[in-house]
Amino acid sequence: MGFTHLHVHTEYSLLDGAARIKDVVAKARELGMTSLAITDHGVMFGVIDFYRECIKNGIKPIIGCEVYTAARTMDDKDAEKDKHQGHLVLLAKNNEGYKNLIKLVSAGYITGYYYKPRVDKELLRQHSDGIIALSACLAGNVQHRLLIGDYEGAKKEAAELSEIFGEGNFYIELQDQGLEEEARINPQLIQISRELGLPLAATN
């Protein structure tokens, strides 16, 4: 059974990614992987280079982005309430999804920019077709709720995201990179997936 990395930051994730696209694709090929995603933080600058490099190496490219989500709405820009953002991994599953991903990321810069390019749930609802979403890392809204001890809030957040993207298109993301916080909340993430009937996706 193969494994596909669905949460990957490249050199286009400024100050957060060190992996060069050519090196990542080459390593995936060396390991016998047949597909690979790109999910840079808030941007899609690297997707063309990534696509071409994957095709050249016989690897199926999965185009995505780890978007920043607004604490309230994209229009809210208060230094106290809106400085911090959540994370959400979005993957295009078809051409419609790719177009919607472009619209989301562009709007995040043009309309939602405050510290970082942000999207909100209203925008996600408008452009959710053809997109698969993962709950992201510890900075994801579901995970953040668990970290502050709000299990019901985390469950509500997961249910809403599942409703936005449609049945089978929202995954609870699990990461195990040796962090204490991950070890603490992963059992709760699994519990949420079982209670809501949501699929799990392992990333690293």
Short mmCIF file of C-alpha atoms in Angstrom, two decimals:
data_model
loop_
_atom_site.label_atom_id
_atom_site.label_comp_id
_atom_site.label_asym_id
_atom_site.label_seq_id
_atom_site.Cartn_x
_atom_site.Cartn_y
_atom_site.Cartn_z
CA MET A 1 0.00 0.00 0.00
CA GLY A 2 1.45 3.36 -1.03
CA PHE A 3 1.64 6.62 0.86
CA THR A 4 1.08 10.11 -0.52
CA HIS A 5 2.33 13.22 1.24
CA LEU A 6 -0.69 15.57 1.23
CA HIS A 7 0.80 18.35 3.39
CA VAL A 8 4.04 19.63 1.83
CA HIS A 9 5.72 23.04 2.10
CA THR A 10 8.33 24.06 -0.46
CA GLU A 11 10.67 27.02 -0.77
CA TYR A 12 7.59 29.09 -1.67
CA SER A 13 6.37 28.88 1.94
CA LEU A 14 8.43 31.89 2.95
CA LEU A 15 10.20 31.54 6.32
CA ASP A 16 8.53 28.14 6.79
CA GLY A 17 9.65 25.82 3.97
CA ALA A 18 13.18 24.80 3.07
CA ALA A 19 12.47 21.98 0.63
CA ARG A 20 13.22 22.66 -3.04
CA ILE A 21 10.58 21.43 -5.47
CA LYS A 22 13.09 19.46 -7.56
CA ASP A 23 14.50 17.78 -4.44
CA VAL A 24 11.08 16.90 -3.03
CA VAL A 25 9.90 15.35 -6.29
CA ALA A 26 13.18 13.49 -6.74
CA LYS A 27 12.93 12.06 -3.22
CA ALA A 28 9.33 10.99 -3.79
CA ARG A 29 10.39 9.18 -6.96
CA GLU A 30 13.34 7.57 -5.15
CA LEU A 31 10.95 6.25 -2.50
CA GLY A 32 8.64 4.80 -5.11
CA MET A 33 5.80 7.22 -4.49
CA THR A 34 3.34 7.73 -7.35
CA SER A 35 1.72 11.00 -6.23
CA LEU A 36 2.64 14.09 -4.24
CA ALA A 37 0.92 17.28 -3.08
CA ILE A 38 2.07 20.87 -2.78
CA THR A 39 0.42 22.91 0.00
CA ASP A 40 2.42 26.07 0.53
CA HIS A 41 1.30 28.57 3.15
CA GLY A 42 -1.22 30.99 1.67
CA VAL A 43 0.31 30.95 -1.82
CA MET A 44 0.28 29.01 -5.09
CA PHE A 45 3.44 30.52 -6.57
CA GLY A 46 5.14 27.14 -6.97
CA VAL A 47 2.34 25.07 -8.50
CA ILE A 48 3.41 25.34 -12.15
CA ASP A 49 7.01 24.37 -11.43
CA PHE A 50 5.75 21.59 -9.17
CA TYR A 51 3.31 20.29 -11.78
CA ARG A 52 5.95 20.21 -14.50
CA GLU A 53 8.53 18.54 -12.27
CA CYS A 54 6.06 15.87 -11.17
CA ILE A 55 4.97 15.09 -14.73
CA LYS A 56 8.60 14.89 -15.82
CA ASN A 57 9.24 12.31 -13.10
CA GLY A 58 6.10 10.24 -13.60
CA ILE A 59 4.43 11.41 -10.39
CA LYS A 60 0.82 12.53 -10.15
CA PRO A 61 0.79 16.17 -8.90
CA ILE A 62 -1.86 17.17 -6.37
CA ILE A 63 -2.29 20.93 -6.31
CA GLY A 64 -3.20 22.51 -3.01
CA CYS A 65 -2.58 25.26 -0.50
CA GLU A 66 -2.56 25.58 3.26
CA VAL A 67 -4.72 28.67 3.58
CA TYR A 68 -4.94 30.98 6.56
CA THR A 69 -8.44 31.34 8.00
CA ALA A 70 -9.67 34.60 9.49
CA ALA A 71 -10.48 34.61 13.20
CA ARG A 72 -13.81 36.24 12.34
CA THR A 73 -14.37 37.42 8.77
CA MET A 74 -12.02 38.64 6.04
CA ASP A 75 -13.31 42.18 6.54
CA ASP A 76 -12.44 42.25 10.25
CA LYS A 77 -9.03 43.76 10.90
CA ASP A 78 -8.72 44.52 14.60
CA ALA A 79 -5.26 44.23 16.14
CA GLU A 80 -6.59 42.46 19.23
CA LYS A 81 -9.17 40.13 17.71
CA ASP A 82 -7.88 39.39 14.20
CA LYS A 83 -4.10 39.16 14.40
CA HIS A 84 -4.02 35.36 14.66
CA GLN A 85 -5.21 33.00 11.95
CA GLY A 86 -6.11 29.34 11.72
CA HIS A 87 -4.80 26.91 9.10
CA LEU A 88 -6.72 24.73 6.64
CA VAL A 89 -5.27 22.47 3.93
CA LEU A 90 -7.14 22.60 0.61
CA LEU A 91 -6.52 20.17 -2.26
CA ALA A 92 -7.94 20.45 -5.78
CA LYS A 93 -9.52 17.15 -6.82
CA ASN A 94 -10.39 18.32 -10.34
CA ASN A 95 -10.13 21.34 -12.65
CA GLU A 96 -13.11 23.06 -11.01
CA GLY A 97 -11.38 22.68 -7.66
CA TYR A 98 -8.18 24.15 -9.08
CA LYS A 99 -10.07 27.20 -10.34
CA ASN A 100 -11.80 27.62 -6.98
CA LEU A 101 -8.48 27.29 -5.19
CA ILE A 102 -7.08 30.11 -7.32
CA LYS A 103 -10.11 32.28 -6.47
CA LEU A 104 -9.74 31.58 -2.74
CA VAL A 105 -6.02 32.32 -2.61
CA SER A 106 -6.39 35.46 -4.75
CA ALA A 107 -9.23 36.79 -2.58
CA GLY A 108 -7.15 36.08 0.50
CA TYR A 109 -4.57 38.58 -0.77
CA ILE A 110 -6.85 41.13 -2.40
CA THR A 111 -9.64 41.29 0.19
CA GLY A 112 -8.63 39.37 3.29
CA TYR A 113 -5.01 40.39 3.82
CA TYR A 114 -4.25 41.31 7.43
CA TYR A 115 -0.79 40.17 8.62
CA LYS A 116 -1.32 37.23 6.23
CA PRO A 117 -3.68 36.46 3.31
CA ARG A 118 -6.88 35.13 4.92
CA VAL A 119 -10.10 33.46 3.83
CA ASP A 120 -13.29 33.00 5.83
CA LYS A 121 -16.10 30.46 5.88
CA GLU A 122 -18.38 32.56 3.71
CA LEU A 123 -15.76 32.58 0.95
CA LEU A 124 -15.09 28.87 1.43
CA ARG A 125 -18.80 28.16 0.94
CA GLN A 126 -18.78 30.10 -2.32
CA HIS A 127 -15.77 28.22 -3.73
CA SER A 128 -15.84 24.76 -2.14
CA ASP A 129 -16.75 22.72 -5.22
CA GLY A 130 -14.02 20.35 -6.36
CA ILE A 131 -11.96 20.82 -3.20
CA ILE A 132 -10.93 18.35 -0.52
CA ALA A 133 -10.06 19.90 2.84
CA LEU A 134 -7.87 18.61 5.67
CA SER A 135 -8.09 20.01 9.20
CA ALA A 136 -4.36 20.90 9.04
CA CYS A 137 -1.73 20.96 11.79
CA LEU A 138 -1.82 22.11 15.42
CA ALA A 139 -2.72 25.57 14.08
CA GLY A 140 -5.91 24.24 12.49
CA ASN A 141 -9.12 25.45 14.09
CA VAL A 142 -10.25 21.96 15.12
CA GLN A 143 -6.90 21.23 16.73
CA HIS A 144 -6.72 24.65 18.37
CA ARG A 145 -10.07 24.04 20.07
CA LEU A 146 -8.79 20.77 21.46
CA LEU A 147 -5.57 22.38 22.69
CA ILE A 148 -7.58 24.86 24.77
CA GLY A 149 -9.80 22.11 26.15
CA ASP A 150 -12.91 22.84 24.07
CA TYR A 151 -13.87 19.40 22.73
CA GLU A 152 -17.43 20.36 21.81
CA GLY A 153 -16.15 23.46 20.00
CA ALA A 154 -13.68 21.32 18.05
CA LYS A 155 -16.44 18.89 17.13
CA LYS A 156 -18.70 21.74 16.02
CA GLU A 157 -15.90 23.21 13.89
CA ALA A 158 -15.28 19.84 12.21
CA ALA A 159 -18.99 19.36 11.54
CA GLU A 160 -19.24 22.82 9.95
CA LEU A 161 -16.23 22.25 7.70
CA SER A 162 -17.68 18.92 6.63
CA GLU A 163 -20.93 20.66 5.76
CA ILE A 164 -19.07 23.34 3.76
CA PHE A 165 -17.08 20.92 1.63
CA GLY A 166 -19.66 18.14 1.43
CA GLU A 167 -19.72 14.51 2.48
CA GLY A 168 -16.41 12.74 1.92
CA ASN A 169 -14.53 15.96 1.17
CA PHE A 170 -13.36 16.94 4.67
CA TYR A 171 -10.74 14.89 6.50
CA ILE A 172 -9.50 15.03 10.07
CA GLU A 173 -5.73 15.36 9.74
CA LEU A 174 -3.40 13.45 12.05
CA GLN A 175 0.26 14.32 12.52
CA ASP A 176 2.83 12.60 14.74
CA GLN A 177 6.11 14.48 14.68
CA GLY A 178 7.00 13.73 18.28
CA LEU A 179 5.29 16.80 19.69
CA GLU A 180 3.61 16.53 23.09
CA GLU A 181 0.63 18.52 21.85
CA GLU A 182 0.03 16.08 19.00
CA ALA A 183 0.18 13.09 21.32
CA ARG A 184 -2.32 14.79 23.60
CA ILE A 185 -4.98 15.64 21.01
CA ASN A 186 -4.63 12.85 18.42
CA PRO A 187 -6.89 10.46 20.39
CA GLN A 188 -9.50 13.22 20.53
CA LEU A 189 -9.20 13.83 16.78
CA ILE A 190 -9.81 10.13 16.20
CA GLN A 191 -12.81 10.28 18.52
CA ILE A 192 -14.27 13.24 16.59
CA SER A 193 -13.79 11.37 13.31
CA ARG A 194 -15.69 8.40 14.71
CA GLU A 195 -18.50 10.44 16.23
CA LEU A 196 -19.07 12.48 13.08
CA GLY A 197 -18.24 9.75 10.56
CA LEU A 198 -15.37 11.76 9.08
CA PRO A 199 -12.39 10.12 7.35
CA LEU A 200 -8.84 10.46 8.68
CA ALA A 201 -5.73 11.53 6.75
CA ALA A 202 -2.21 10.97 8.09
CA THR A 203 0.33 13.64 7.15
CA ASN A 204 3.81 14.65 8.22
#
